[in-house]
mmCIF file of C-alpha atoms and ligand atoms in Angstrom:
data_model
loop_
_atom_site.group_PDB
_atom_site.id
_atom_site.type_symbol
_atom_site.label_atom_id
_atom_site.label_comp_id
_atom_site.label_asym_id
_atom_site.label_seq_id
_atom_site.Cartn_x
_atom_site.Cartn_y
_atom_site.Cartn_z
ATOM 1 C CA UNK A 1 0.000 0.000 0.000
ATOM 2 C CA UNK A 2 1.607 3.289 -1.013
ATOM 3 C CA UNK A 3 -0.860 6.196 -1.010
ATOM 4 C CA UNK A 4 -0.673 8.226 2.249
ATOM 5 C CA UNK A 5 -4.480 8.298 2.539
ATOM 6 C CA UNK A 6 -4.722 4.498 2.206
ATOM 7 C CA UNK A 7 -1.912 4.057 4.748
ATOM 8 C CA UNK A 8 -3.599 6.294 7.317
ATOM 9 C CA UNK A 9 -6.908 4.465 6.822
ATOM 10 C CA UNK A 10 -5.046 1.158 7.145
ATOM 11 C CA UNK A 11 -3.357 2.210 10.389
ATOM 12 C CA UNK A 12 -6.677 3.393 11.771
ATOM 13 C CA UNK A 13 -8.330 0.073 10.895
ATOM 14 C CA UNK A 14 -5.496 -1.999 12.372
ATOM 15 C CA UNK A 15 -5.645 0.055 15.571
ATOM 16 C CA UNK A 16 -9.369 -0.503 15.803
ATOM 17 C CA UNK A 17 -9.124 -4.203 15.038
ATOM 18 C CA UNK A 18 -6.030 -5.104 17.052
ATOM 19 C CA UNK A 19 -5.652 -2.433 19.752
ATOM 20 C CA UNK A 20 -2.159 -2.570 21.158
ATOM 21 C CA UNK A 21 -0.388 -3.611 17.959
ATOM 22 C CA UNK A 22 2.895 -1.700 17.697
ATOM 23 C CA UNK A 23 3.647 0.880 15.020
ATOM 24 C CA UNK A 24 6.314 -1.476 13.620
ATOM 25 C CA UNK A 25 3.713 -4.221 13.309
ATOM 26 C CA UNK A 26 1.354 -1.818 11.534
ATOM 27 C CA UNK A 27 4.120 -1.006 9.141
ATOM 28 C CA UNK A 28 4.967 -4.683 8.463
ATOM 29 C CA UNK A 29 1.354 -5.565 7.857
ATOM 30 C CA UNK A 30 0.622 -2.515 5.741
ATOM 31 C CA UNK A 31 3.724 -2.969 3.608
ATOM 32 C CA UNK A 32 2.340 -6.038 1.949
ATOM 33 C CA UNK A 33 -1.351 -5.331 2.486
ATOM 34 C CA UNK A 34 -3.703 -4.589 -0.349
ATOM 35 C CA UNK A 35 -6.767 -2.459 0.239
ATOM 36 C CA UNK A 36 -9.549 -3.624 -2.045
ATOM 37 C CA UNK A 37 -13.150 -2.715 -2.714
ATOM 38 C CA UNK A 38 -15.735 -5.373 -3.482
ATOM 39 C CA UNK A 39 -19.319 -4.910 -4.631
ATOM 40 C CA UNK A 40 -22.212 -6.590 -2.765
ATOM 41 C CA UNK A 41 -22.609 -10.337 -3.424
ATOM 42 C CA UNK A 42 -18.912 -11.061 -4.019
ATOM 43 C CA UNK A 43 -17.523 -14.298 -2.553
ATOM 44 C CA UNK A 44 -14.218 -13.576 -0.764
ATOM 45 C CA UNK A 45 -13.641 -17.014 0.795
ATOM 46 C CA UNK A 46 -15.165 -20.183 -0.565
ATOM 47 C CA UNK A 47 -15.849 -23.125 1.737
ATOM 48 C CA UNK A 48 -13.572 -26.057 0.905
ATOM 49 C CA UNK A 49 -10.995 -24.001 -1.046
ATOM 50 C CA UNK A 50 -7.397 -23.765 0.133
ATOM 51 C CA UNK A 51 -6.300 -20.096 0.156
ATOM 52 C CA UNK A 52 -4.146 -18.153 2.577
ATOM 53 C CA UNK A 53 -5.321 -14.574 2.490
ATOM 54 C CA UNK A 54 -6.334 -12.948 5.760
ATOM 55 C CA UNK A 55 -8.998 -10.223 5.514
ATOM 56 C CA UNK A 56 -9.476 -7.247 7.818
ATOM 57 C CA UNK A 57 -12.697 -5.324 7.248
ATOM 58 C CA UNK A 58 -12.250 -1.605 6.612
ATOM 59 C CA UNK A 59 -15.908 -0.823 5.913
ATOM 60 C CA UNK A 60 -19.045 -2.599 4.772
ATOM 61 C CA UNK A 61 -20.417 -5.955 5.842
ATOM 62 C CA UNK A 62 -19.892 -9.648 5.026
ATOM 63 C CA UNK A 63 -21.905 -12.766 5.776
ATOM 64 C CA UNK A 64 -20.285 -16.017 6.922
ATOM 65 C CA UNK A 65 -22.205 -19.122 5.832
ATOM 66 C CA UNK A 66 -21.733 -22.863 5.793
ATOM 67 C CA UNK A 67 -23.275 -25.818 4.012
ATOM 68 C CA UNK A 68 -25.198 -28.041 6.416
ATOM 69 C CA UNK A 69 -26.676 -31.463 5.667
ATOM 70 C CA UNK A 70 -24.860 -31.537 2.288
ATOM 71 C CA UNK A 71 -27.144 -29.076 0.493
ATOM 72 C CA UNK A 72 -28.593 -26.377 2.727
ATOM 73 C CA UNK A 73 -26.551 -23.180 3.117
ATOM 74 C CA UNK A 74 -26.915 -21.644 6.567
ATOM 75 C CA UNK A 75 -25.809 -18.113 7.540
ATOM 76 C CA UNK A 76 -23.675 -18.247 10.698
ATOM 77 C CA UNK A 77 -22.973 -14.573 11.349
ATOM 78 C CA UNK A 78 -22.296 -11.195 9.776
ATOM 79 C CA UNK A 79 -19.106 -9.235 10.311
ATOM 80 C CA UNK A 80 -18.234 -5.569 9.924
ATOM 81 C CA UNK A 81 -15.348 -3.371 11.084
ATOM 82 C CA UNK A 82 -13.550 -4.029 13.441
ATOM 83 C CA UNK A 83 -13.668 -7.609 12.286
ATOM 84 C CA UNK A 84 -11.550 -10.027 10.305
ATOM 85 C CA UNK A 85 -11.801 -13.450 8.735
ATOM 86 C CA UNK A 86 -9.691 -16.051 6.985
ATOM 87 C CA UNK A 87 -7.209 -16.377 9.873
ATOM 88 C CA UNK A 88 -7.495 -20.177 10.218
ATOM 89 C CA UNK A 89 -5.915 -20.740 6.828
ATOM 90 C CA UNK A 90 -2.883 -18.711 7.939
ATOM 91 C CA UNK A 91 -2.325 -20.815 11.032
ATOM 92 C CA UNK A 92 -2.689 -24.168 9.365
ATOM 93 C CA UNK A 93 -3.170 -24.568 5.653
ATOM 94 C CA UNK A 94 -6.580 -26.167 5.689
ATOM 95 C CA UNK A 95 -9.468 -25.540 3.326
ATOM 96 C CA UNK A 96 -11.782 -22.672 4.244
ATOM 97 C CA UNK A 97 -14.400 -23.890 6.692
ATOM 98 C CA UNK A 98 -17.011 -21.353 5.568
ATOM 99 C CA UNK A 99 -17.949 -19.092 2.702
ATOM 100 C CA UNK A 100 -17.712 -15.340 3.199
ATOM 101 C CA UNK A 101 -19.796 -13.122 0.927
ATOM 102 C CA UNK A 102 -20.103 -9.348 0.900
ATOM 103 C CA UNK A 103 -23.569 -8.184 1.909
ATOM 104 C CA UNK A 104 -22.977 -4.594 0.770
ATOM 105 C CA UNK A 105 -20.088 -2.812 -0.996
ATOM 106 C CA UNK A 106 -17.170 -3.681 1.261
ATOM 107 C CA UNK A 107 -13.558 -2.566 1.600
ATOM 108 C CA UNK A 108 -11.014 -4.957 3.081
ATOM 109 C CA UNK A 109 -7.324 -5.092 3.843
ATOM 110 C CA UNK A 110 -5.895 -8.270 2.391
ATOM 111 C CA UNK A 111 -2.854 -9.526 4.280
ATOM 112 C CA UNK A 112 -0.636 -12.188 2.741
ATOM 113 C CA UNK A 113 0.805 -15.150 4.565
ATOM 114 C CA UNK A 114 4.487 -14.104 5.009
ATOM 115 C CA UNK A 115 3.749 -10.630 6.452
ATOM 116 C CA UNK A 116 1.064 -12.066 8.691
ATOM 117 C CA UNK A 117 3.572 -14.681 9.920
ATOM 118 C CA UNK A 118 6.176 -12.015 10.618
ATOM 119 C CA UNK A 119 3.776 -9.946 12.738
ATOM 120 C CA UNK A 120 2.406 -13.000 14.485
ATOM 121 C CA UNK A 121 5.899 -14.041 15.552
ATOM 122 C CA UNK A 122 6.753 -10.598 16.892
ATOM 123 C CA UNK A 123 3.489 -9.444 18.376
ATOM 124 C CA UNK A 124 1.949 -11.060 21.448
ATOM 125 C CA UNK A 125 -1.132 -8.831 20.941
ATOM 126 C CA UNK A 126 -1.763 -10.296 17.513
ATOM 127 C CA UNK A 127 -0.938 -13.826 18.661
ATOM 128 C CA UNK A 128 -3.330 -13.544 21.601
ATOM 129 C CA UNK A 129 -6.086 -12.134 19.422
ATOM 130 C CA UNK A 130 -5.633 -14.999 16.972
ATOM 131 C CA UNK A 131 -5.506 -17.573 19.766
ATOM 132 C CA UNK A 132 -8.758 -16.267 21.225
ATOM 133 C CA UNK A 133 -10.343 -16.338 17.811
ATOM 134 C CA UNK A 134 -9.141 -19.850 17.057
ATOM 135 C CA UNK A 135 -10.260 -21.217 20.421
ATOM 136 C CA UNK A 136 -13.660 -19.554 19.988
ATOM 137 C CA UNK A 137 -13.926 -21.026 16.507
ATOM 138 C CA UNK A 138 -12.990 -24.521 17.672
ATOM 139 C CA UNK A 139 -15.538 -24.325 20.481
ATOM 140 C CA UNK A 140 -18.181 -23.108 18.068
ATOM 141 C CA UNK A 141 -17.366 -25.930 15.637
ATOM 142 C CA UNK A 142 -17.489 -28.524 18.416
ATOM 143 C CA UNK A 143 -20.871 -27.283 19.604
ATOM 144 C CA UNK A 144 -22.166 -27.269 16.049
ATOM 145 C CA UNK A 145 -20.889 -30.798 15.411
ATOM 146 C CA UNK A 146 -22.478 -32.023 18.623
ATOM 147 C CA UNK A 147 -25.782 -30.317 17.758
ATOM 148 C CA UNK A 148 -25.651 -31.852 14.255
ATOM 149 C CA UNK A 149 -24.920 -35.284 15.666
ATOM 150 C CA UNK A 150 -27.751 -34.932 18.147
ATOM 151 C CA UNK A 151 -30.111 -33.946 15.340
ATOM 152 C CA UNK A 152 -28.985 -36.893 13.180
ATOM 153 C CA UNK A 153 -29.334 -39.186 16.165
ATOM 154 C CA UNK A 154 -32.905 -38.036 16.710
ATOM 155 C CA UNK A 155 -33.703 -38.578 13.035
ATOM 156 C CA UNK A 156 -32.183 -42.057 13.132
ATOM 157 C CA UNK A 157 -34.076 -42.930 16.309
ATOM 158 C CA UNK A 158 -37.341 -41.739 14.721
ATOM 159 C CA UNK A 159 -36.633 -43.758 11.559
ATOM 160 C CA UNK A 160 -35.841 -46.808 13.670
ATOM 161 C CA UNK A 161 -39.076 -46.386 15.661
ATOM 162 C CA UNK A 162 -41.015 -46.110 12.410
ATOM 163 C CA UNK A 163 -39.342 -49.259 11.048
ATOM 164 C CA UNK A 164 -40.132 -51.115 14.257
ATOM 165 C CA UNK A 165 -43.737 -49.914 14.070
ATOM 166 C CA UNK A 166 -44.007 -51.044 10.434
ATOM 167 C CA UNK A 167 -42.486 -54.381 11.324
ATOM 168 C CA UNK A 168 -44.929 -54.840 14.178
ATOM 169 C CA UNK A 169 -47.829 -53.888 11.881
ATOM 170 C CA UNK A 170 -46.608 -56.423 9.324
ATOM 171 C CA UNK A 171 -46.381 -59.234 11.816
ATOM 172 C CA UNK A 172 -49.774 -58.311 13.296
ATOM 173 C CA UNK A 173 -51.100 -58.284 9.746
ATOM 174 C CA UNK A 174 -49.785 -61.786 9.066
ATOM 175 C CA UNK A 175 -51.424 -63.051 12.259
ATOM 176 C CA UNK A 176 -54.681 -61.283 11.375
ATOM 177 C CA UNK A 177 -54.693 -62.465 7.760
ATOM 178 C CA UNK A 178 -53.959 -66.048 8.823
ATOM 179 C CA UNK A 179 -56.755 -65.841 11.340
ATOM 180 C CA UNK A 180 -59.171 -64.204 8.905
ATOM 181 C CA UNK A 181 -58.395 -66.855 6.291
ATOM 182 C CA UNK A 182 -58.530 -69.747 8.735
ATOM 183 C CA UNK A 183 -62.057 -69.011 9.947
ATOM 184 C CA UNK A 184 -63.807 -69.274 6.542
ATOM 185 C CA UNK A 185 -61.427 -72.049 5.414
ATOM 186 C CA UNK A 186 -62.158 -74.150 8.509
ATOM 187 C CA UNK A 187 -65.870 -73.605 8.082
ATOM 188 C CA UNK A 188 -65.724 -74.515 4.351
ATOM 189 C CA UNK A 189 -63.601 -77.583 5.114
ATOM 190 C CA UNK A 190 -66.122 -78.792 7.741
ATOM 191 C CA UNK A 191 -69.016 -78.445 5.339
ATOM 192 C CA UNK A 192 -67.068 -80.142 2.530
ATOM 193 C CA UNK A 193 -66.401 -83.121 4.847
ATOM 194 C CA UNK A 194 -70.115 -83.331 5.603
ATOM 195 C CA UNK A 195 -70.950 -83.130 1.899
ATOM 196 C CA UNK A 196 -68.373 -85.878 1.137
ATOM 197 C CA UNK A 197 -69.856 -88.141 3.804
ATOM 198 C CA UNK A 198 -72.960 -88.395 1.575
ATOM 199 C CA UNK A 199 -75.259 -88.230 4.589
ATOM 200 C CA UNK A 200 -76.983 -84.971 3.676
ATOM 201 C CA UNK A 201 -80.395 -84.697 2.122
ATOM 202 C CA UNK A 202 -80.964 -82.313 -0.760
ATOM 203 C CA UNK A 203 -81.940 -79.294 1.347
ATOM 204 C CA UNK A 204 -79.011 -79.718 3.736
ATOM 205 C CA UNK A 205 -76.665 -80.200 0.794
ATOM 206 C CA UNK A 206 -77.875 -76.968 -0.794
ATOM 207 C CA UNK A 207 -77.415 -75.042 2.468
ATOM 208 C CA UNK A 208 -73.950 -76.540 2.974
ATOM 209 C CA UNK A 209 -72.881 -75.595 -0.551
ATOM 210 C CA UNK A 210 -74.207 -72.055 -0.010
ATOM 211 C CA UNK A 211 -72.151 -71.748 3.179
ATOM 212 C CA UNK A 212 -69.046 -73.026 1.404
ATOM 213 C CA UNK A 213 -69.734 -70.461 -1.355
ATOM 214 C CA UNK A 214 -70.099 -67.622 1.205
ATOM 215 C CA UNK A 215 -66.849 -68.586 2.868
ATOM 216 C CA UNK A 216 -65.040 -68.669 -0.455
ATOM 217 C CA UNK A 217 -66.418 -65.159 -1.158
ATOM 218 C CA UNK A 218 -64.985 -63.894 2.143
ATOM 219 C CA UNK A 219 -61.585 -65.338 1.262
ATOM 220 C CA UNK A 220 -61.700 -63.846 -2.240
ATOM 221 C CA UNK A 221 -62.691 -60.417 -0.856
ATOM 222 C CA UNK A 222 -59.792 -60.467 1.582
ATOM 223 C CA UNK A 223 -57.260 -61.557 -1.025
ATOM 224 C CA UNK A 224 -58.669 -58.943 -3.432
ATOM 225 C CA UNK A 225 -58.165 -56.178 -0.871
ATOM 226 C CA UNK A 226 -54.569 -57.208 -0.329
ATOM 227 C CA UNK A 227 -53.902 -57.419 -4.062
ATOM 228 C CA UNK A 228 -55.717 -54.147 -4.740
ATOM 229 C CA UNK A 229 -53.457 -52.296 -2.326
ATOM 230 C CA UNK A 230 -50.341 -53.952 -3.722
ATOM 231 C CA UNK A 231 -51.304 -53.184 -7.314
ATOM 232 C CA UNK A 232 -52.708 -49.692 -6.892
ATOM 233 C CA UNK A 233 -49.216 -48.427 -6.093
ATOM 234 C CA UNK A 234 -47.691 -49.648 -9.321
ATOM 235 C CA UNK A 235 -50.458 -48.841 -11.794
ATOM 236 C CA UNK A 236 -51.099 -45.429 -13.310
ATOM 237 C CA UNK A 237 -54.813 -44.709 -12.864
ATOM 238 C CA UNK A 238 -56.953 -44.742 -15.978
ATOM 239 C CA UNK A 239 -59.492 -42.111 -15.094
ATOM 240 C CA UNK A 240 -62.633 -41.262 -17.026
ATOM 241 C CA UNK A 241 -65.677 -39.081 -16.365
ATOM 242 C CA UNK A 242 -67.467 -40.798 -13.458
ATOM 243 C CA UNK A 243 -70.760 -39.926 -11.787
ATOM 244 C CA UNK A 244 -70.045 -40.174 -8.052
ATOM 245 C CA UNK A 245 -73.759 -40.009 -7.103
ATOM 246 C CA UNK A 246 -74.336 -43.031 -9.316
ATOM 247 C CA UNK A 247 -71.479 -44.946 -7.671
ATOM 248 C CA UNK A 248 -72.831 -44.098 -4.194
ATOM 249 C CA UNK A 249 -76.338 -45.267 -5.178
ATOM 250 C CA UNK A 250 -74.988 -48.543 -6.542
ATOM 251 C CA UNK A 251 -72.940 -49.294 -3.401
ATOM 252 C CA UNK A 252 -75.912 -48.500 -1.148
ATOM 253 C CA UNK A 253 -78.058 -50.979 -3.061
ATOM 254 C CA UNK A 254 -75.322 -53.611 -2.754
ATOM 255 C CA UNK A 255 -75.092 -53.040 1.006
ATOM 256 C CA UNK A 256 -78.826 -53.185 1.790
ATOM 257 C CA UNK A 257 -78.771 -56.929 2.460
ATOM 258 C CA UNK A 258 -75.741 -56.692 4.729
ATOM 259 C CA UNK A 259 -77.316 -53.822 6.707
ATOM 260 C CA UNK A 260 -80.605 -55.699 7.095
ATOM 261 C CA UNK A 261 -78.700 -58.795 8.247
ATOM 262 C CA UNK A 262 -77.059 -56.714 10.989
ATOM 263 C CA UNK A 263 -80.353 -55.051 11.952
ATOM 264 C CA UNK A 264 -79.048 -51.673 10.816
ATOM 265 C CA UNK A 265 -81.095 -49.104 8.923
ATOM 266 C CA UNK A 266 -79.213 -47.792 5.904
ATOM 267 C CA UNK A 267 -80.446 -44.359 4.813
ATOM 268 C CA UNK A 268 -79.186 -42.336 1.918
ATOM 269 C CA UNK A 269 -79.603 -38.719 0.954
ATOM 270 C CA UNK A 270 -78.111 -37.593 -2.302
ATOM 271 C CA UNK A 271 -78.650 -33.884 -2.786
ATOM 272 C CA UNK A 272 -80.270 -32.926 -6.091
ATOM 273 C CA UNK A 273 -77.503 -32.281 -8.548
ATOM 274 C CA UNK A 274 -77.540 -28.490 -8.825
ATOM 275 C CA UNK A 275 -73.859 -28.924 -9.484
ATOM 276 C CA UNK A 276 -71.986 -31.734 -11.139
ATOM 277 C CA UNK A 277 -71.305 -35.068 -9.420
ATOM 278 C CA UNK A 278 -68.896 -35.871 -12.184
ATOM 279 C CA UNK A 279 -65.227 -36.471 -11.447
ATOM 280 C CA UNK A 280 -62.282 -37.703 -13.472
ATOM 281 C CA UNK A 281 -62.002 -41.049 -11.784
ATOM 282 C CA UNK A 282 -62.321 -44.761 -11.560
ATOM 283 C CA UNK A 283 -65.818 -45.977 -10.590
ATOM 284 C CA UNK A 284 -64.603 -49.341 -9.270
ATOM 285 C CA UNK A 285 -62.057 -47.967 -6.854
ATOM 286 C CA UNK A 286 -64.428 -45.184 -5.726
ATOM 287 C CA UNK A 287 -67.034 -47.896 -5.066
ATOM 288 C CA UNK A 288 -64.473 -49.606 -2.814
ATOM 289 C CA UNK A 289 -64.115 -46.390 -0.803
ATOM 290 C CA UNK A 290 -67.822 -46.030 -0.111
ATOM 291 C CA UNK A 291 -68.226 -49.788 0.450
ATOM 292 C CA UNK A 292 -65.412 -49.778 3.037
ATOM 293 C CA UNK A 293 -66.966 -46.840 4.911
ATOM 294 C CA UNK A 294 -70.463 -48.370 4.877
ATOM 295 C CA UNK A 295 -69.075 -51.804 5.903
ATOM 296 C CA UNK A 296 -67.382 -50.236 8.929
ATOM 297 C CA UNK A 297 -70.387 -48.109 9.835
ATOM 298 C CA UNK A 298 -72.613 -51.224 9.814
ATOM 299 C CA UNK A 299 -70.016 -53.324 11.638
ATOM 300 C CA UNK A 300 -69.611 -50.868 14.519
ATOM 301 C CA UNK A 301 -73.346 -50.035 14.820
ATOM 302 C CA UNK A 302 -75.588 -51.724 17.373
ATOM 303 C CA UNK A 303 -78.574 -53.783 16.288
ATOM 304 C CA UNK A 304 -81.296 -51.209 15.535
ATOM 305 C CA UNK A 305 -78.728 -48.531 14.684
ATOM 306 C CA UNK A 306 -78.783 -46.208 11.703
ATOM 307 C CA UNK A 307 -76.135 -45.552 9.078
ATOM 308 C CA UNK A 308 -76.538 -42.423 6.959
ATOM 309 C CA UNK A 309 -74.873 -41.809 3.634
ATOM 310 C CA UNK A 310 -75.062 -38.260 2.308
ATOM 311 C CA UNK A 311 -73.717 -36.804 -0.894
ATOM 312 C CA UNK A 312 -73.552 -33.082 -1.620
ATOM 313 C CA UNK A 313 -71.814 -30.838 -4.108
ATOM 314 C CA UNK A 314 -70.671 -27.259 -3.854
ATOM 315 C CA UNK A 315 -68.120 -25.019 -5.482
ATOM 316 C CA UNK A 316 -65.360 -26.840 -3.580
ATOM 317 C CA UNK A 317 -66.316 -30.247 -5.006
ATOM 318 C CA UNK A 318 -68.224 -33.345 -3.942
ATOM 319 C CA UNK A 319 -68.551 -34.547 -0.364
ATOM 320 C CA UNK A 320 -69.770 -38.002 0.576
ATOM 321 C CA UNK A 321 -70.395 -38.487 4.284
ATOM 322 C CA UNK A 322 -70.974 -41.810 6.014
ATOM 323 C CA UNK A 323 -72.087 -41.494 9.631
ATOM 324 C CA UNK A 324 -73.153 -43.959 12.275
ATOM 325 C CA UNK A 325 -74.197 -43.983 15.921
ATOM 326 C CA UNK A 326 -72.045 -46.930 16.830
ATOM 327 C CA UNK A 327 -69.081 -47.429 19.142
ATOM 328 C CA UNK A 328 -67.041 -44.504 17.871
ATOM 329 C CA UNK A 329 -63.260 -44.376 17.582
ATOM 330 C CA UNK A 330 -61.025 -43.984 20.636
ATOM 331 C CA UNK A 331 -58.887 -40.809 20.426
ATOM 332 C CA UNK A 332 -55.677 -42.865 20.695
ATOM 333 C CA UNK A 333 -56.733 -44.905 17.639
ATOM 334 C CA UNK A 334 -57.676 -41.874 15.561
ATOM 335 C CA UNK A 335 -54.176 -41.117 14.165
ATOM 336 C CA UNK A 336 -53.726 -44.754 13.091
ATOM 337 C CA UNK A 337 -57.034 -45.792 11.519
ATOM 338 C CA UNK A 338 -55.870 -45.007 7.961
ATOM 339 C CA UNK A 339 -52.662 -47.032 8.385
ATOM 340 C CA UNK A 340 -52.462 -50.297 6.532
ATOM 341 C CA UNK A 341 -53.329 -53.254 8.725
ATOM 342 C CA UNK A 342 -54.462 -51.138 11.663
ATOM 343 C CA UNK A 343 -57.387 -53.034 13.036
ATOM 344 C CA UNK A 344 -59.220 -53.093 16.351
ATOM 345 C CA UNK A 345 -60.305 -56.638 16.999
ATOM 346 C CA UNK A 346 -62.214 -56.181 20.210
ATOM 347 C CA UNK A 347 -64.168 -53.414 21.927
ATOM 348 C CA UNK A 348 -65.772 -54.033 25.322
ATOM 349 C CA UNK A 349 -65.694 -57.795 24.799
ATOM 350 C CA UNK A 350 -67.315 -57.642 21.341
ATOM 351 C CA UNK A 351 -65.147 -58.984 18.494
ATOM 352 C CA UNK A 352 -64.931 -57.401 15.066
ATOM 353 C CA UNK A 353 -63.643 -59.112 11.937
ATOM 354 C CA UNK A 354 -61.404 -57.352 9.447
ATOM 355 C CA UNK A 355 -57.729 -56.940 8.685
ATOM 356 C CA UNK A 356 -57.366 -53.171 8.647
ATOM 357 C CA UNK A 357 -57.185 -52.573 4.908
ATOM 358 C CA UNK A 358 -60.531 -50.848 4.205
ATOM 359 C CA UNK A 359 -59.571 -47.351 5.329
ATOM 360 C CA UNK A 360 -56.037 -47.616 3.943
ATOM 361 C CA UNK A 361 -57.562 -48.400 0.546
ATOM 362 C CA UNK A 362 -60.151 -45.615 0.959
ATOM 363 C CA UNK A 363 -57.485 -43.024 1.761
ATOM 364 C CA UNK A 364 -55.253 -44.139 -1.090
ATOM 365 C CA UNK A 365 -58.099 -44.002 -3.621
ATOM 366 C CA UNK A 366 -59.425 -40.631 -2.389
ATOM 367 C CA UNK A 367 -55.953 -39.111 -2.650
ATOM 368 C CA UNK A 368 -55.405 -40.587 -6.117
ATOM 369 C CA UNK A 369 -58.539 -38.708 -7.148
ATOM 370 C CA UNK A 370 -57.030 -35.485 -5.819
ATOM 371 C CA UNK A 371 -59.340 -35.651 -2.812
ATOM 372 C CA UNK A 372 -59.090 -36.543 0.844
ATOM 373 C CA UNK A 373 -60.805 -38.494 3.564
ATOM 374 C CA UNK A 374 -61.347 -37.346 7.138
ATOM 375 C CA UNK A 375 -62.732 -39.021 10.234
ATOM 376 C CA UNK A 376 -64.471 -37.484 13.208
ATOM 377 C CA UNK A 377 -65.466 -39.222 16.412
ATOM 378 C CA UNK A 378 -65.731 -38.354 20.074
ATOM 379 C CA UNK A 379 -64.822 -41.927 20.924
ATOM 380 C CA UNK A 380 -68.029 -42.330 22.877
ATOM 381 C CA UNK A 381 -70.220 -45.390 22.330
ATOM 382 C CA UNK A 382 -73.558 -44.297 20.863
ATOM 383 C CA UNK A 383 -72.179 -41.048 19.429
ATOM 384 C CA UNK A 384 -70.576 -42.958 16.572
ATOM 385 C CA UNK A 385 -68.269 -41.733 13.837
ATOM 386 C CA UNK A 386 -68.401 -39.585 10.734
ATOM 387 C CA UNK A 387 -66.264 -40.237 7.661
ATOM 388 C CA UNK A 388 -66.087 -37.536 5.021
ATOM 389 C CA UNK A 389 -64.721 -38.085 1.507
ATOM 390 C CA UNK A 390 -64.068 -34.913 -0.503
ATOM 391 C CA UNK A 391 -63.409 -35.101 -4.231
ATOM 392 C CA UNK A 392 -62.658 -32.302 -6.658
ATOM 393 C CA UNK A 393 -65.112 -32.028 -9.575
ATOM 394 C CA UNK A 394 -63.936 -32.141 -13.163
HETATM 395 P P1 ADP B 1 -60.998 -53.120 9.435
HETATM 396 O O1 ADP B 1 -62.403 -52.665 9.425
HETATM 397 O O2 ADP B 1 -60.743 -54.291 8.569
HETATM 398 O O3 ADP B 1 -60.424 -53.271 10.795
HETATM 399 P P2 ADP B 1 -60.430 -50.522 8.370
HETATM 400 O O4 ADP B 1 -59.173 -49.999 7.742
HETATM 401 O O5 ADP B 1 -61.665 -50.380 7.575
HETATM 402 O O6 ADP B 1 -60.120 -52.006 8.743
HETATM 403 O O7 ADP B 1 -60.634 -49.777 9.744
HETATM 404 C C1 ADP B 1 -59.555 -49.669 10.653
HETATM 405 C C2 ADP B 1 -60.067 -49.464 12.055
HETATM 406 O O8 ADP B 1 -60.708 -48.177 12.136
HETATM 407 C C3 ADP B 1 -61.105 -50.434 12.500
HETATM 408 O O9 ADP B 1 -60.541 -51.645 12.980
HETATM 409 C C4 ADP B 1 -61.793 -49.623 13.613
HETATM 410 O O10 ADP B 1 -61.048 -49.695 14.800
HETATM 411 C C5 ADP B 1 -61.751 -48.200 13.103
HETATM 412 N N1 ADP B 1 -63.014 -47.816 12.457
HETATM 413 C C6 ADP B 1 -63.215 -47.607 11.152
HETATM 414 N N2 ADP B 1 -64.469 -47.202 10.901
HETATM 415 C C7 ADP B 1 -65.112 -47.169 12.084
HETATM 416 C C8 ADP B 1 -66.441 -46.814 12.495
HETATM 417 N N3 ADP B 1 -67.357 -46.443 11.625
HETATM 418 N N4 ADP B 1 -66.725 -46.890 13.819
HETATM 419 C C9 ADP B 1 -65.767 -47.263 14.703
HETATM 420 N N5 ADP B 1 -64.509 -47.606 14.383
HETATM 421 C C10 ADP B 1 -64.172 -47.553 13.082
#
């Protein structure tokens, strides 16, 4: 640096930054210093690069930032005069540990390695200042590493918990499926043995064959649900204009017998179509959604209970609601009911069949149609549950 004005500014800055530095040290530093102006947004140090320039801020402001978690850049601090950066590379030639970028037009003194070394060797003030800075930096890095490790640890623990939960669900599912398959299979096998014995009259034979047929239907339905869920993931939906009100009507008709068998009244109210009930969708999988909701509503209703199915449309889309006055859903079960294989087998001594796939399928299908499904229940027997499927119209 040669111009008298630059030298006096340099001395002033060095005094401010390292109070106590001798005049000789100022001179040594300033001899090989360069004073440089940078516009805003200029990168002075780049993380990972090996350079050995030490910067003392004359005026302006810089931001120190670091990459965390491989991709995210996080601002650590901003520096202005009296401040400096880049000192670590002068003490040990390691890559820059952070990126320093000017936030506004900034003037710096750039000190090169040999003159910095000379001053450092002679000046305890400078050495102490550097030592303090380095210790502070090491402490900061340690704390940051520990915090990062703690965060990673928490993420790993959460992932492990989730894996364990999935594994438990899978093994519960296998037990449930085996059980659900064994019941109709055992029944069918018993009737087949009776039929084979040849001791049945015509009427008994007919009834036995009907029971075998019913049991086979149960097994097919269960296997179909499992396959449906497996396949739905891999297949791109082939949607076409579909009348949701029509699908709801069809499912209700199919479920009338089942409701009557359980002593449950099945009532439907489909609002007059002032707006369209038409969606881009797949009628068969939508039918599964409504069938699953009505099945559950009947299953958890007492004899003499009522299940209501309502369909409405408004500017937001189509809403199909299935409500019952049955046992309701316990608050602790609420967050899990849409999980695959989540199934409550027994409530207050009463047993309920199922494998926990109905709602998982319903949620998957609703979401594939750009819609959603929500459940509401106070968890009080007699107050029941409400399931709401919302679908966007075409
Ligand atoms: P599944 O009926 O085979 O158990 P679902 O996925 O259809 O499987 O339902 C999961 C669970 O959600 C049920 O086991 C039950 O605990 C709860 N549930 C669903 N619908 C109702 C309802 N209408 N009333 C009470 N509980 C319900």
